[in-house]
Amino acid sequence: TRSTRPQRLLRAVQKKAIKGDPQSVISTIDYFCRHSEWAMNVGDEKGAILDSVVCEVSPSTALELGTYCGYSTVRIARLLPPGTKLITLEFNPDYAAVARQIIEYSGLQDKICLVEGASGDLIPKMQELFGIKTFDFVFLDHWKDRYLPDTKLLEECQLLRKGSILLADNVICPGTPDYLEYVRNSPRYESKYFKSHLEYTKVEDGLEKSVFLG
Ligand code: SAM
Ligand code: MG
C-alpha cells in the first residue's frame, strides 16, 4: 500500500536531519513542506512567533492540543526550561506513531509526553495522570471547532490560573470564529492577534495570544 504523508515526512527527517539536533529536524520538515508536500505544521513563519511566546512565558507546565507529526512539539520543547515537560495530545494513532519517532530522532523525548486520545477525554484527567494543577502555557492547534469547548473545559477543570497563556494557531485560516469571539470579548481574557501567513503559503493567517485573567 502507498505510504502516507506523515510517513514520507518522517523518512525525509531520517534521511536528512542530524540525529539529536532539534533545529535540524525542524529545518528538514520545513524544507520538505515547502519543496515536496504541504503539511499542516505551524511552519517556520508562525513558528518564529510561537518561539518568541514560549521564550517569553518560559513555562513550567505546558500543554499542546494536536501533535500531528510532532513539528510544533519539537519546536516548543527545545525552548523549555530544564525540568519542564510538554504534554501533547493526539487522537490519531498513525500520526502519534510518526510523532513519537520524530520526537525520538530530535532527542527531546525526555521533555515531551505524548498522550494518545481525544482532548475532551484527556483534559479532565491532567491532574490525575500528571499531577498538573495549572498550565502556564497552552498551544491550541487541533481541530478548529474544538478550541472553544476545550478552552471552557480547561477553565472548568481549573487548569488555568491568573496569567496562563493560551496561544491559538490558524485563527484566520481555516479560522476559529467562535473561539476568537470568546477570547476577544470575555472579561476573563486579554487577547492579541499576531498577523502572519498560513504555513508554507502567502495566505493570511495568524496566532491569537490570550492571557487568562482569572
Ligand atoms: N501542532 C502540529 C504542528 O504544528 O506541528 C499540527 C497539528 S494538526 C494541525 C492537528 C492535529 O490535531 C491532527 O493531527 C489531529 O489528528 C489532531 N486532533 C484534532 N482534534 C483532536 C482532539 N480533539 N484531540 C486530540 N487530537 C486532535
Ligand atoms: Mg496549525
XYZ file of C-alpha atoms and ligand atoms in Angstrom:
242
model
C 0.000 0.000 0.000
C 1.015 3.595 -0.601
C 2.790 5.482 2.163
C 1.088 8.353 3.969
C 2.290 11.958 4.051
C 3.385 11.716 7.703
C 5.420 8.598 6.828
C 7.096 10.415 3.927
C 7.804 13.399 6.189
C 9.366 11.034 8.747
C 11.505 9.438 6.042
C 12.800 12.849 4.980
C 13.798 13.530 8.597
C 15.551 10.160 8.960
C 17.389 10.713 5.704
C 18.376 14.376 6.005
C 18.239 15.659 9.577
C 21.003 15.370 12.155
C 20.013 12.967 14.908
C 19.726 14.684 18.277
C 19.566 18.150 16.696
C 16.040 19.617 17.065
C 16.812 22.638 14.837
C 17.933 20.344 12.033
C 14.735 18.279 12.398
C 12.643 21.477 12.205
C 14.505 22.813 9.148
C 14.279 19.459 7.369
C 10.493 19.346 7.873
C 10.097 22.958 6.690
C 12.175 22.217 3.585
C 10.139 19.079 2.851
C 6.862 21.000 3.213
C 7.973 23.915 1.013
C 9.527 21.807 -1.736
C 7.787 18.401 -1.670
C 4.462 18.249 0.139
C 2.490 20.825 2.102
C 1.593 19.645 5.616
C -0.365 21.187 8.482
C 2.602 22.037 10.767
C 2.609 25.519 12.284
C 5.609 26.085 9.985
C 8.630 28.365 10.073
C 6.957 31.780 9.769
C 4.335 31.355 12.518
C 6.882 29.134 14.274
C 9.052 32.196 14.944
C 6.098 33.841 16.735
C 5.455 30.631 18.670
C 9.141 30.545 19.685
C 9.064 34.106 20.985
C 5.921 33.492 23.062
C 7.340 30.270 24.539
C 10.581 32.072 25.455
C 8.693 34.986 26.994
C 6.441 32.701 29.088
C 9.211 30.231 29.980
C 6.547 27.803 31.223
C 6.951 25.212 33.976
C 3.864 23.400 32.720
C 2.870 23.288 29.050
C 0.108 21.626 27.032
C -0.260 21.198 23.281
C -3.565 20.203 21.689
C -2.893 18.445 18.348
C 0.526 16.839 17.793
C 0.261 15.636 14.185
C 3.896 14.731 13.255
C 5.423 16.467 16.258
C 6.813 19.509 14.424
C 5.483 22.137 16.851
C 6.083 19.719 19.736
C 9.821 19.669 18.952
C 9.746 23.412 18.305
C 8.225 24.160 21.740
C 10.133 21.516 23.722
C 13.541 22.688 22.504
C 12.892 26.056 24.195
C 11.555 24.830 27.529
C 13.477 25.446 30.735
C 15.210 22.364 32.202
C 12.749 20.164 34.071
C 9.668 21.309 32.152
C 7.681 18.654 30.320
C 5.418 19.401 27.395
C 2.260 17.294 27.360
C 0.935 16.892 23.814
C -2.376 15.256 22.860
C -3.096 13.435 19.585
C -6.096 11.213 18.861
C -4.914 9.731 15.545
C -2.731 6.671 16.328
C -0.954 6.782 12.934
C 0.070 10.413 13.473
C 1.074 9.667 17.072
C 3.333 6.813 15.902
C 5.123 9.111 13.451
C 5.381 11.897 16.042
C 6.988 9.542 18.568
C 9.722 8.727 16.063
C 10.308 12.371 15.157
C 10.493 13.304 18.851
C 12.998 10.460 19.476
C 15.030 11.498 16.454
C 15.239 15.061 17.779
C 16.486 13.730 21.137
C 13.813 15.615 23.084
C 11.867 12.561 24.338
C 12.642 13.351 27.991
C 10.974 16.757 27.663
C 7.809 15.515 25.960
C 4.900 13.363 26.986
C 2.726 12.394 24.007
C -0.666 11.094 25.088
C -2.890 9.324 22.590
C -6.527 10.259 22.925
C -9.147 12.955 22.464
C -8.624 16.303 24.163
C -12.161 16.268 25.563
C -11.442 12.991 27.401
C -7.883 13.783 28.475
C -8.124 17.393 29.716
C -10.207 16.356 32.762
C -7.531 13.738 33.595
C -4.465 16.024 33.611
C -4.430 16.306 37.409
C -4.886 12.567 37.912
C -2.454 11.461 35.169
C 0.318 14.033 35.612
C -0.370 15.829 38.883
C -0.859 19.056 36.938
C -2.506 21.848 38.923
C -2.493 24.537 36.237
C -0.854 25.105 32.847
C 1.357 28.152 32.314
C 1.110 27.740 28.549
C -1.351 26.033 26.180
C -0.879 25.771 22.403
C -4.180 25.135 20.609
C -3.732 23.576 17.189
C -6.171 20.659 16.925
C -9.497 20.666 15.055
C -10.744 24.209 14.901
C -14.237 23.574 16.309
C -12.623 22.192 19.476
C -10.733 25.363 20.516
C -13.714 26.920 22.278
C -15.156 23.837 24.036
C -11.675 22.758 25.182
C -10.873 26.254 26.497
C -14.101 26.165 28.510
C -13.156 22.657 29.680
C -9.703 23.886 30.803
C -11.479 26.635 32.776
C -13.989 24.204 34.322
C -11.222 21.807 35.333
C -9.422 24.790 36.911
C -6.349 24.116 34.798
C -5.871 27.835 34.074
C -4.525 30.318 36.610
C -4.310 34.077 36.532
C -1.623 34.731 33.884
C -1.871 31.422 31.992
C -1.202 31.979 28.287
C -3.275 30.437 25.501
C -1.733 30.582 22.038
C -4.077 29.541 19.228
C -2.959 28.726 15.684
C -4.991 29.117 12.475
C -7.406 31.655 13.907
C -7.932 33.107 10.386
C -7.258 30.125 8.106
C -9.064 27.715 8.420
C -10.371 30.038 11.156
C -11.864 29.705 14.623
C -14.586 32.396 14.705
C -16.401 31.241 17.857
C -13.130 30.976 19.798
C -11.922 34.421 18.655
C -15.264 35.968 19.550
C -14.965 34.434 23.026
C -11.381 35.358 23.945
C -11.691 38.857 22.452
C -14.904 39.727 24.273
C -14.739 37.823 27.542
C -13.625 39.939 30.511
C -11.646 36.892 31.663
C -9.107 37.279 28.823
C -6.796 39.878 27.369
C -6.204 38.915 23.770
C -3.877 39.933 20.967
C -3.582 38.918 17.297
C -0.222 38.192 15.639
C -0.623 38.537 11.896
C 1.261 36.055 9.729
C 0.600 33.543 6.947
C -0.788 30.048 6.692
C 2.104 27.592 6.913
C 4.182 27.444 3.725
C 1.847 29.829 1.832
C 1.127 33.543 1.342
C -2.457 33.265 2.569
C -3.200 35.383 5.641
C -3.373 33.515 8.933
C -2.240 34.312 12.444
C -1.908 33.341 16.059
C -4.061 34.677 18.875
C -2.356 35.052 22.251
C -4.740 35.281 25.167
C -3.871 35.877 28.806
C -6.297 34.322 31.295
C -7.099 36.979 33.870
C -8.769 34.630 36.352
N 0.567 21.215 16.138
C 1.024 20.486 14.954
C 2.190 21.213 14.345
O 2.124 22.448 14.211
O 3.185 20.576 14.010
C -0.071 20.345 13.934
C -1.358 19.769 14.469
S -2.560 19.415 13.201
C -2.985 20.993 12.618
C -3.991 18.972 14.178
C -3.898 17.607 14.824
O -4.844 17.540 15.887
C -4.208 16.435 13.909
O -3.128 15.543 13.935
C -5.456 15.780 14.514
O -5.468 14.380 14.394
C -5.369 16.225 15.965
N -6.645 16.376 16.665
C -7.746 17.002 16.194
N -8.703 17.054 17.115
C -8.202 16.448 18.225
C -8.713 16.205 19.523
N -9.944 16.609 19.869
N -7.931 15.545 20.414
C -6.685 15.140 20.062
N -6.144 15.369 18.843
C -6.886 16.008 17.937
Mg -1.961 24.870 12.836
